[in-house]
mmCIF file of C-alpha atoms in Angstrom:
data_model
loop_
_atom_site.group_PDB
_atom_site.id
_atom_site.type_symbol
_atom_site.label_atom_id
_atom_site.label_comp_id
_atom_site.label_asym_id
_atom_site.label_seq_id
_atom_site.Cartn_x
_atom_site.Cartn_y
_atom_site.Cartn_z
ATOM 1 C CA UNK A 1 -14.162 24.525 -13.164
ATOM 2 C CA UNK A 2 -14.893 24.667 -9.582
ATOM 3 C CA UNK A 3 -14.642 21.979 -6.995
ATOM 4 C CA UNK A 4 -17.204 19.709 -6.326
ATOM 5 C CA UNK A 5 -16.985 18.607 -2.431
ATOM 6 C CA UNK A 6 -18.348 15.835 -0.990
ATOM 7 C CA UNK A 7 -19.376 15.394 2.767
ATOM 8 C CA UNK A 8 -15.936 15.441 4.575
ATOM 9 C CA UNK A 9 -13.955 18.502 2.606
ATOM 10 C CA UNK A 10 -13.350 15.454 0.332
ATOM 11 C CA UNK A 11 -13.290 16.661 -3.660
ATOM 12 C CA UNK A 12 -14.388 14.295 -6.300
ATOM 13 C CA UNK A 13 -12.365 15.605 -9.013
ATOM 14 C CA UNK A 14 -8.944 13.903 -10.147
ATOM 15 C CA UNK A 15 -6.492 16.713 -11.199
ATOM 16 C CA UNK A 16 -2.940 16.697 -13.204
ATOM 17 C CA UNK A 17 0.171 18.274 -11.844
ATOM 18 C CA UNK A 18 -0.958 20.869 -14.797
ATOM 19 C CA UNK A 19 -4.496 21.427 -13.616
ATOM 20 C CA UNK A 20 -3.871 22.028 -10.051
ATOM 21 C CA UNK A 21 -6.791 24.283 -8.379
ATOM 22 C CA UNK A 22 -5.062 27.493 -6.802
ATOM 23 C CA UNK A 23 -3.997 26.812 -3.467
ATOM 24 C CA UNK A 24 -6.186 29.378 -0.303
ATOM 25 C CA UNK A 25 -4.061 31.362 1.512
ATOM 26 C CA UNK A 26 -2.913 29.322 5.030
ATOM 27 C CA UNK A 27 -4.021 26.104 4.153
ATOM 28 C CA UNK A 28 -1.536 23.030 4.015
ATOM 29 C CA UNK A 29 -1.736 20.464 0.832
ATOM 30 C CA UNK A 30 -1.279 17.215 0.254
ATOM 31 C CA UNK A 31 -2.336 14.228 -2.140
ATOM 32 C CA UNK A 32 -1.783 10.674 -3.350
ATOM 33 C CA UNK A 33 -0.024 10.207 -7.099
ATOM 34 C CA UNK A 34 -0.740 7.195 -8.842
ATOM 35 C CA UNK A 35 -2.130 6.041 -12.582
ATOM 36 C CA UNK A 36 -4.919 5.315 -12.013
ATOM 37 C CA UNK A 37 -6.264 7.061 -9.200
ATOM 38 C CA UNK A 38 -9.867 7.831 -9.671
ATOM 39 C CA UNK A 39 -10.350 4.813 -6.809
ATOM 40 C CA UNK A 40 -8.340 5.646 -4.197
ATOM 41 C CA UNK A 41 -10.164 6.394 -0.833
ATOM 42 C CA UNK A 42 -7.290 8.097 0.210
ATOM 43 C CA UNK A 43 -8.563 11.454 0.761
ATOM 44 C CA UNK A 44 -11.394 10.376 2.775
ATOM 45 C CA UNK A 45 -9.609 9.329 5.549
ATOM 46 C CA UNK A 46 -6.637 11.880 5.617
ATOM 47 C CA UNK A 47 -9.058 15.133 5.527
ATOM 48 C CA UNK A 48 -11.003 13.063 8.098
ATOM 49 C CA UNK A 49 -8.047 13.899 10.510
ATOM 50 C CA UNK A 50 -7.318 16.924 9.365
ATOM 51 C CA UNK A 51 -10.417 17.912 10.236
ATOM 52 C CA UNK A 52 -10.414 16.309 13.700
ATOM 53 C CA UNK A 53 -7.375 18.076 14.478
ATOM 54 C CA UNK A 54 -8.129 21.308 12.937
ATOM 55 C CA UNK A 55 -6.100 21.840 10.933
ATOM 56 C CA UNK A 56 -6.340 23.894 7.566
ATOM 57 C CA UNK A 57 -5.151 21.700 4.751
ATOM 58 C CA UNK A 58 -6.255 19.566 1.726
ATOM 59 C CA UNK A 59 -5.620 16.126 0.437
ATOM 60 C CA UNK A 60 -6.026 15.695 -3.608
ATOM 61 C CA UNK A 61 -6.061 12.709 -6.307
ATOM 62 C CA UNK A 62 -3.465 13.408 -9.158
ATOM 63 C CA UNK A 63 -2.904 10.956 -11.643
ATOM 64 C CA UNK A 64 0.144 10.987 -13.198
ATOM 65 C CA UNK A 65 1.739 8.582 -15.649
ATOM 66 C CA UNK A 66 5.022 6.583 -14.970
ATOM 67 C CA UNK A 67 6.653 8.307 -17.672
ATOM 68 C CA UNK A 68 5.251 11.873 -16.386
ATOM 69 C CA UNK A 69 6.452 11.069 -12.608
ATOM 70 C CA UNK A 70 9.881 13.265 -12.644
ATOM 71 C CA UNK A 71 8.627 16.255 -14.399
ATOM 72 C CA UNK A 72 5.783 16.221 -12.062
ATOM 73 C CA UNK A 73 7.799 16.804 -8.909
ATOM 74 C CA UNK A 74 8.173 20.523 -9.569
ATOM 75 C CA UNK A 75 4.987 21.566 -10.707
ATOM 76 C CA UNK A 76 3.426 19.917 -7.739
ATOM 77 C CA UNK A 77 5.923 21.593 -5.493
ATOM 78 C CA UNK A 78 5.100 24.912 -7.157
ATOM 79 C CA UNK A 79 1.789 24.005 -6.819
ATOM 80 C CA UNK A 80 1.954 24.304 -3.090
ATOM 81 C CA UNK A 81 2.493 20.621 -2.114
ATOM 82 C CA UNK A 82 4.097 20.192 1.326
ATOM 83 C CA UNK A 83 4.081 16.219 0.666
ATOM 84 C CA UNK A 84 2.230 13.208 -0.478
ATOM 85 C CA UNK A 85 1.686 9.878 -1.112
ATOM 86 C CA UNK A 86 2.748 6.924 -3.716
ATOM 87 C CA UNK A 87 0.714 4.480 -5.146
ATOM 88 C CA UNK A 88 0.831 2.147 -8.138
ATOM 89 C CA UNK A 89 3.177 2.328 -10.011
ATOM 90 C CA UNK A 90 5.377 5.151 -8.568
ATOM 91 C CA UNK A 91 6.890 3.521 -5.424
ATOM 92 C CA UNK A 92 9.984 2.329 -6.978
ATOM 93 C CA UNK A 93 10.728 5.136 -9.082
ATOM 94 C CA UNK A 94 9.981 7.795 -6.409
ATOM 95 C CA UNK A 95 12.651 6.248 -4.116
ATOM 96 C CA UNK A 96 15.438 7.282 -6.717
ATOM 97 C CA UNK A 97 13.456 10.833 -7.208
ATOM 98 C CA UNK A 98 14.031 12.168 -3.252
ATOM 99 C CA UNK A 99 16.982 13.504 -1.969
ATOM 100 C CA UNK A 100 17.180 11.682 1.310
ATOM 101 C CA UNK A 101 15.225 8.567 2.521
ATOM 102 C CA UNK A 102 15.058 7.501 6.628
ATOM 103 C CA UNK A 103 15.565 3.955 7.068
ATOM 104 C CA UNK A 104 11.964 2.593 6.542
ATOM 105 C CA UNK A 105 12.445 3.548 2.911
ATOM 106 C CA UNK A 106 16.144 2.234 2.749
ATOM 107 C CA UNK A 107 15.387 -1.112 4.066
ATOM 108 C CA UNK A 108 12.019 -1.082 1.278
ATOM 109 C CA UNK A 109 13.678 0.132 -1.281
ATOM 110 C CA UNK A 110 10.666 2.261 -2.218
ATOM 111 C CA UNK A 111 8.884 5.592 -1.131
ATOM 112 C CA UNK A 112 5.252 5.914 -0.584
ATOM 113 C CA UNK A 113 5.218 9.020 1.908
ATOM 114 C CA UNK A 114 7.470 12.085 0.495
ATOM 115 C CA UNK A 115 7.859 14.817 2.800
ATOM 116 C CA UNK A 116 9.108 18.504 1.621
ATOM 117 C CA UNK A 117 11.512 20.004 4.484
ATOM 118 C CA UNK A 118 14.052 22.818 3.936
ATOM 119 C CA UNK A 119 13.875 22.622 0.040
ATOM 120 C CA UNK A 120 14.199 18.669 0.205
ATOM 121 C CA UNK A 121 12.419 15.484 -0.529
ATOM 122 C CA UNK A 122 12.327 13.627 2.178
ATOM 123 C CA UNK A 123 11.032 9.787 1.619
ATOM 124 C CA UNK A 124 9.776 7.821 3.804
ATOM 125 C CA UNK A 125 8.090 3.705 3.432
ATOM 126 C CA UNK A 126 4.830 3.344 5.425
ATOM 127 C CA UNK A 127 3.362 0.034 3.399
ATOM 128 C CA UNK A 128 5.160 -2.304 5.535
ATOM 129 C CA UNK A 129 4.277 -0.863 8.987
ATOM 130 C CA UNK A 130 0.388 -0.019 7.836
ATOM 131 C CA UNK A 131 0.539 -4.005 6.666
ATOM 132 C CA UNK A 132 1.822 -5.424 9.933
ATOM 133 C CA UNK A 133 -0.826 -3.129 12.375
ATOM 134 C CA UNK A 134 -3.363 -4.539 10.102
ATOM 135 C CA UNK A 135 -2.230 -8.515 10.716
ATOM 136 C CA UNK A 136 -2.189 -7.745 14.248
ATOM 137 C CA UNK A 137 -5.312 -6.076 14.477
ATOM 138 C CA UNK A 138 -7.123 -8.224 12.309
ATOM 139 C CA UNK A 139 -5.872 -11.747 12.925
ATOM 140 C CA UNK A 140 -3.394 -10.975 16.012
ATOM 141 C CA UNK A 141 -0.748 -13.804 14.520
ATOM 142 C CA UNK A 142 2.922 -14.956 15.055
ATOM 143 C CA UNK A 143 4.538 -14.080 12.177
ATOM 144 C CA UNK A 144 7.607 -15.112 13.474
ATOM 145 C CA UNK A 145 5.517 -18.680 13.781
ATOM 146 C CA UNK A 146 3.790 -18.506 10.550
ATOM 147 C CA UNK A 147 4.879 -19.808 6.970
ATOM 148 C CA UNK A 148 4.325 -17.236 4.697
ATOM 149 C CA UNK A 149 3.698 -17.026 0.722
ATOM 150 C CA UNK A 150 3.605 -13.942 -1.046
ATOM 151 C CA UNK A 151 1.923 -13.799 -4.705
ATOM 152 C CA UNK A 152 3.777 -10.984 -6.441
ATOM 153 C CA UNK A 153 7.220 -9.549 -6.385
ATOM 154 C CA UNK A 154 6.451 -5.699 -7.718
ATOM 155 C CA UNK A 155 6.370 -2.839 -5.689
ATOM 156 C CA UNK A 156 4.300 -3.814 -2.135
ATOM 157 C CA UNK A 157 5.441 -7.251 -2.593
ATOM 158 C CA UNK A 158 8.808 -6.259 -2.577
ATOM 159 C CA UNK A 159 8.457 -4.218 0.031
ATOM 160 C CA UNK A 160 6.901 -6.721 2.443
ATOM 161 C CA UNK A 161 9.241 -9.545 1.512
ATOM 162 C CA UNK A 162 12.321 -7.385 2.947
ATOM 163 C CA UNK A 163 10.451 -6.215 5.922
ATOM 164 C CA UNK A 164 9.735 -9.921 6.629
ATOM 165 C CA UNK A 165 13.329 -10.845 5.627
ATOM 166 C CA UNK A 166 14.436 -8.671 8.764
ATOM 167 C CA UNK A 167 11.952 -9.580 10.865
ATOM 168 C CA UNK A 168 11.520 -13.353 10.387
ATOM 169 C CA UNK A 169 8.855 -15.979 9.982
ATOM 170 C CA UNK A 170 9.102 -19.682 9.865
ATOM 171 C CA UNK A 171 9.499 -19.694 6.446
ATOM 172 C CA UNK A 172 9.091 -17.123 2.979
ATOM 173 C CA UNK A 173 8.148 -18.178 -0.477
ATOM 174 C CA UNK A 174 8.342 -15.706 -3.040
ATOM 175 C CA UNK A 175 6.182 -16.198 -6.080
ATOM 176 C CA UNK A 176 6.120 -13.935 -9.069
ATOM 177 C CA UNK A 177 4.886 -14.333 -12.885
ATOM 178 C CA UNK A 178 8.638 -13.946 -14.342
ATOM 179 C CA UNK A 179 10.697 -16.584 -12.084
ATOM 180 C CA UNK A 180 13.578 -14.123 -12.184
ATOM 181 C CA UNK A 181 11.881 -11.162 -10.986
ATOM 182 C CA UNK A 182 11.338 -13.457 -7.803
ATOM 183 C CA UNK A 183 14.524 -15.238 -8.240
ATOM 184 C CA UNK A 184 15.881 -11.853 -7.696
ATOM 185 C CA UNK A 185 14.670 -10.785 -4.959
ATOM 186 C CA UNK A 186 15.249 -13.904 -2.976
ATOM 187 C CA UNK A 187 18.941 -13.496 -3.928
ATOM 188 C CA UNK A 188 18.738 -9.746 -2.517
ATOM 189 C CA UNK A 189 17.491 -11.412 0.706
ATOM 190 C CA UNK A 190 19.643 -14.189 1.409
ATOM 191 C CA UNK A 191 22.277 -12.116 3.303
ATOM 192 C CA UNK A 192 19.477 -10.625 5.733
ATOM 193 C CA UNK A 193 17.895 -13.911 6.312
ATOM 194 C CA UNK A 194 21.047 -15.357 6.800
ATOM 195 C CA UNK A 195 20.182 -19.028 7.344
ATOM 196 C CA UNK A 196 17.525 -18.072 9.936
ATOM 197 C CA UNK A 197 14.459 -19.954 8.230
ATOM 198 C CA UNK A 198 14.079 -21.395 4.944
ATOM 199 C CA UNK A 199 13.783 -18.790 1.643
ATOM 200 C CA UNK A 200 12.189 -20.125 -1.412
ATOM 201 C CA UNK A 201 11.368 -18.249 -5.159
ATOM 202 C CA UNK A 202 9.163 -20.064 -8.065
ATOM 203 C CA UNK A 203 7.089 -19.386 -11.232
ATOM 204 C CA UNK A 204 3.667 -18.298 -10.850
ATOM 205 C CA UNK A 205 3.152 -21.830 -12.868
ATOM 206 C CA UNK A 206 5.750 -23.804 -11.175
ATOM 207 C CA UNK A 207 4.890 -27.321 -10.349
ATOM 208 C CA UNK A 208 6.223 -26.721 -6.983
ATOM 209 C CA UNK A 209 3.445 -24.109 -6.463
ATOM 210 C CA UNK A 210 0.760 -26.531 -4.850
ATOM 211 C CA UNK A 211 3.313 -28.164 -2.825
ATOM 212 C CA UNK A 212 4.316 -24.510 -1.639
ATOM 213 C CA UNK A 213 0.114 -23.844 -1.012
ATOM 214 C CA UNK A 214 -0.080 -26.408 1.555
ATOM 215 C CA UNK A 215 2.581 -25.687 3.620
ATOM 216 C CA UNK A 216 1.559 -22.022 3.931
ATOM 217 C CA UNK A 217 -0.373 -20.291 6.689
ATOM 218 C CA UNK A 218 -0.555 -17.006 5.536
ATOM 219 C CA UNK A 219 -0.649 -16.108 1.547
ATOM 220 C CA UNK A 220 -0.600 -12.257 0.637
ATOM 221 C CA UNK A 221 -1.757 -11.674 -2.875
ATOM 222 C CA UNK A 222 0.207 -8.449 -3.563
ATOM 223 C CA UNK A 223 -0.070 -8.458 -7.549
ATOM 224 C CA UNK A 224 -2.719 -5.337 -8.887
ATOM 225 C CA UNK A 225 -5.005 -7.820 -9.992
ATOM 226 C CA UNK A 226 -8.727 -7.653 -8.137
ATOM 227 C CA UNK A 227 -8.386 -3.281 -8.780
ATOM 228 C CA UNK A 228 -10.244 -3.592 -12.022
ATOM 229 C CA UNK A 229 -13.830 -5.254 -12.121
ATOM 230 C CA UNK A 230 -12.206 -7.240 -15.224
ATOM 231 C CA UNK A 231 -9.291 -8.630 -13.864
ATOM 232 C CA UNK A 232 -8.883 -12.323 -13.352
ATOM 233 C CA UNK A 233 -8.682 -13.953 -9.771
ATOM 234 C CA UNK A 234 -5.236 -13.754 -8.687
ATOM 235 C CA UNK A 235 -5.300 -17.248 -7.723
ATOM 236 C CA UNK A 236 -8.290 -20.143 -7.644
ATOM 237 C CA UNK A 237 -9.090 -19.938 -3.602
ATOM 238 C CA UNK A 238 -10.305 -24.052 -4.035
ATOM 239 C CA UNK A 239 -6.874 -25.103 -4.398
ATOM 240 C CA UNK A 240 -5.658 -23.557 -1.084
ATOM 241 C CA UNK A 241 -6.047 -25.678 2.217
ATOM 242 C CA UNK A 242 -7.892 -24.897 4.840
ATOM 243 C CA UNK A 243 -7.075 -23.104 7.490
ATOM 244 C CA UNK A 244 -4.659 -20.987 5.208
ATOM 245 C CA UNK A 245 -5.395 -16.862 5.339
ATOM 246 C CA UNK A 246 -5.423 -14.649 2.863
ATOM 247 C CA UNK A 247 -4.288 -11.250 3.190
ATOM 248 C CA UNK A 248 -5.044 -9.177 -0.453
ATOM 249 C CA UNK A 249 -3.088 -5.808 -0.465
ATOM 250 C CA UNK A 250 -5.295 -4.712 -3.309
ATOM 251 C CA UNK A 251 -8.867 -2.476 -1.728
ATOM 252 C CA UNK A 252 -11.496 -1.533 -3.294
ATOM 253 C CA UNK A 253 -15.325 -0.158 -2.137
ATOM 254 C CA UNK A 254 -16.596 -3.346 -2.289
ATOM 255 C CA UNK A 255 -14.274 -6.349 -1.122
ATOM 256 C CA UNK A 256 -12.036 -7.907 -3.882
ATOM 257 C CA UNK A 257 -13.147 -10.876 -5.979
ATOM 258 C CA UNK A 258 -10.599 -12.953 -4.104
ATOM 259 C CA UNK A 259 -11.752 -11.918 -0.676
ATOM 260 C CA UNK A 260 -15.547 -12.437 -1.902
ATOM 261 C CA UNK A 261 -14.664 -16.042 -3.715
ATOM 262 C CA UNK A 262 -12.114 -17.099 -0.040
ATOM 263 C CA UNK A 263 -14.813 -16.188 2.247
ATOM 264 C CA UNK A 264 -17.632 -17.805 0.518
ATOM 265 C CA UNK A 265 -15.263 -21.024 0.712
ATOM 266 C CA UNK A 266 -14.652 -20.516 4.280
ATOM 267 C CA UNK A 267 -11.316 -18.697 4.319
ATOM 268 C CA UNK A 268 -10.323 -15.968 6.388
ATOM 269 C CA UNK A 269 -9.749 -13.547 4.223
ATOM 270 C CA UNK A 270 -9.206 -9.622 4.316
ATOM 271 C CA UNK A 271 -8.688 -6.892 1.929
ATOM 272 C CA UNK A 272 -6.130 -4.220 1.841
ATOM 273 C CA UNK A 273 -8.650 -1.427 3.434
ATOM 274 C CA UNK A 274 -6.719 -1.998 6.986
ATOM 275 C CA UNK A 275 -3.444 -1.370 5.161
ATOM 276 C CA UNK A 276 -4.282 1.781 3.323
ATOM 277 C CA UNK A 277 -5.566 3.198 7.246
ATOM 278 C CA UNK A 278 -2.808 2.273 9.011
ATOM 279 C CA UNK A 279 0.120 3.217 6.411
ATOM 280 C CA UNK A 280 -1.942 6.294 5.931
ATOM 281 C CA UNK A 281 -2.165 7.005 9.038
ATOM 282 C CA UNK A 282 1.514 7.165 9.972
ATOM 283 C CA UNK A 283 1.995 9.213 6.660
ATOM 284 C CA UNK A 284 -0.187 11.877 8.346
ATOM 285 C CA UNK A 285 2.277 12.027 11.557
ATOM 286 C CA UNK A 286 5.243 11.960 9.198
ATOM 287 C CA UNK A 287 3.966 15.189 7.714
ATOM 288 C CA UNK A 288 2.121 16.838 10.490
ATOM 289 C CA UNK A 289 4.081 15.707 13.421
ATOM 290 C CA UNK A 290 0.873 14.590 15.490
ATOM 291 C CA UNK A 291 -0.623 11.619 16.590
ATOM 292 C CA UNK A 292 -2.857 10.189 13.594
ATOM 293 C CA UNK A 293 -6.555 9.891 14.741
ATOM 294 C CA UNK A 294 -6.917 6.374 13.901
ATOM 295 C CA UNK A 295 -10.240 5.671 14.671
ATOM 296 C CA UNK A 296 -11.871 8.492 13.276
ATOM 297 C CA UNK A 297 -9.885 7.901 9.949
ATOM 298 C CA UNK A 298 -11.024 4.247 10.061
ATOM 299 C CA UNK A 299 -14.975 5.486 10.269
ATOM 300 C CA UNK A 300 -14.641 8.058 7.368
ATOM 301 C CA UNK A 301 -12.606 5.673 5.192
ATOM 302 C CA UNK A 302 -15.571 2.707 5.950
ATOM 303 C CA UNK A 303 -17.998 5.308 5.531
ATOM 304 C CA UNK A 304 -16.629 5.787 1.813
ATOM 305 C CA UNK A 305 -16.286 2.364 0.951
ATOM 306 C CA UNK A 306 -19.660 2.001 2.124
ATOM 307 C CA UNK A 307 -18.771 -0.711 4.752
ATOM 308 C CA UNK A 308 -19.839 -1.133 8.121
ATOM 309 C CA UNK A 309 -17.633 -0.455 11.142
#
């Protein structure tokens, strides 16, 4: 079957490691591995810069399956790959696939960049960074000031709880379904916080979880819920105070249900679309050792959400 492109060099199709589309002669390729991955906007805003830049290379959708993720790895590098992205639910597990990781991915304990130099996997955490240039460009807050709750302990949520563990706030509630899960992690952090502000870990359900609500400036809902149409809201946005913001890691075209029911109720409240630019966007340096055309990305990646600038 042939490609079908879409304005931008952008393909529509979702392949498999196994149904890879032969690679042209000269051109560079690249791609974004998750399950699902039909959604992701990815590709929009990475052949965006190639483009600007031009340069002769590809960005692709493959879905593959948790259980499929290590056998992948060498049919995408036969398959031309010089590096890619992780999404849900591979961050984790890729970090223990590479063969070296810099210190972004050391400190998350996960890989969402992989880039392939000299034969080896090199893996790399952008989440963090692309999450903190979209605070400051959207809200332009203290975190060091602000008292921050994050819904979730999986992948990004782990991954943002350590960078803010290093970095500081006032204070850091973890919240997570299964207690241990974020019982866990706030054990994991103790030693880097060190005393420096006050760590707490509860039950989705716990009690303690209103109490928790109002002394929060600045909740990130970084559970998957809000990706599927069906899902349930994350969290009921008239139990938080006011004045809180929301930050939901989750995107989609259209703006979550969270971000839809917060703003309708007066909250600030922005979606994970600023993330996915700016973590992309220092992917693309990682692998092509140039300065990311930000704004240019931002347009195309608006422009396929359907969103105004």
């Amino acid at each position: 079957m042939p490609f079908r492109w879409l304005n931008g060099g952008v393909t529509k199709e979702v392949f498999t490691p196994d149904s890879l589309p032969p690679l042209t002669a000269g051109r560079s390729r690249y791609g974004v591995l998750g399950f699902p991955i039909a959604h992701s906007l990815s590709p929009f805003l990475h052949q965006a810069g190639f483009q600007a830049l031009g340069l002769e290379a590809e960005y692709l959708r493959i879905e593959v399956s948790a259980q499929d993720l290590g056998s992948a790895i060498p049919r995408l590098i036969q398959g031309g790959f010089q590096g890619w992205n992780c999404t849900l639910p591979h961050k984790n597990s890729m970090f223990s696939l590479v063969d070296q990781v810099d210190a972004t991915a050391s400190e998350a304990k996960s890989v969402n960049t992989v880039r392939l130099e000299g034969g080896k996997l090199h893996g790399f955490s952008t989440d963090a960074l692309g999450w903190r240039a979209a605070i400051d460009e959207t809200w332009k807050i203290d975190l060091g000031k602000s008292r921050i709750l994050i819904l979730g302990c999986g992948g990004v949520g782990q991954t943002l709880a350590r960078y803010l563990a290093k970095s500081g706030c006032r204070s850091l509630v973890l919240v997570n379904r299964d207690a241990a899960r974020a019982q866990t992690l706030a054990q994991e952090l103790k030693p880097v916080v060190a005393g420096r502000f006050p760590l707490e870990s509860m039950a989705w359900q716990s009690g303690d979880l209103d109490r928790a609500l109002r002394e929060t400036d600045l909740l990130i809902q970084a559970t998957s819920l809000g990706l599927k149409t069906d899902d349930p809201l994350p969290i009921d946005p008239s139990r938080l105070p006011k004045g809180l913001k929301i930050y939901d890691t989750v995107y989609r075209k259209e703006f979550t249900p969270l971000v839809q029911a917060a703003r309708k109720l007066g909250y600030q409240a922005e979606d994970g679309l600023g993330m996915l630019l700016h973590q992309g966007a220092f992917s693309f340096t990682i692998w092509t050792g140039q300065k990311a055309p930000v704004e240019i990305m931002r347009q195309a990646l608006l422009s396929a959400a359907g969103r105004q600038s």
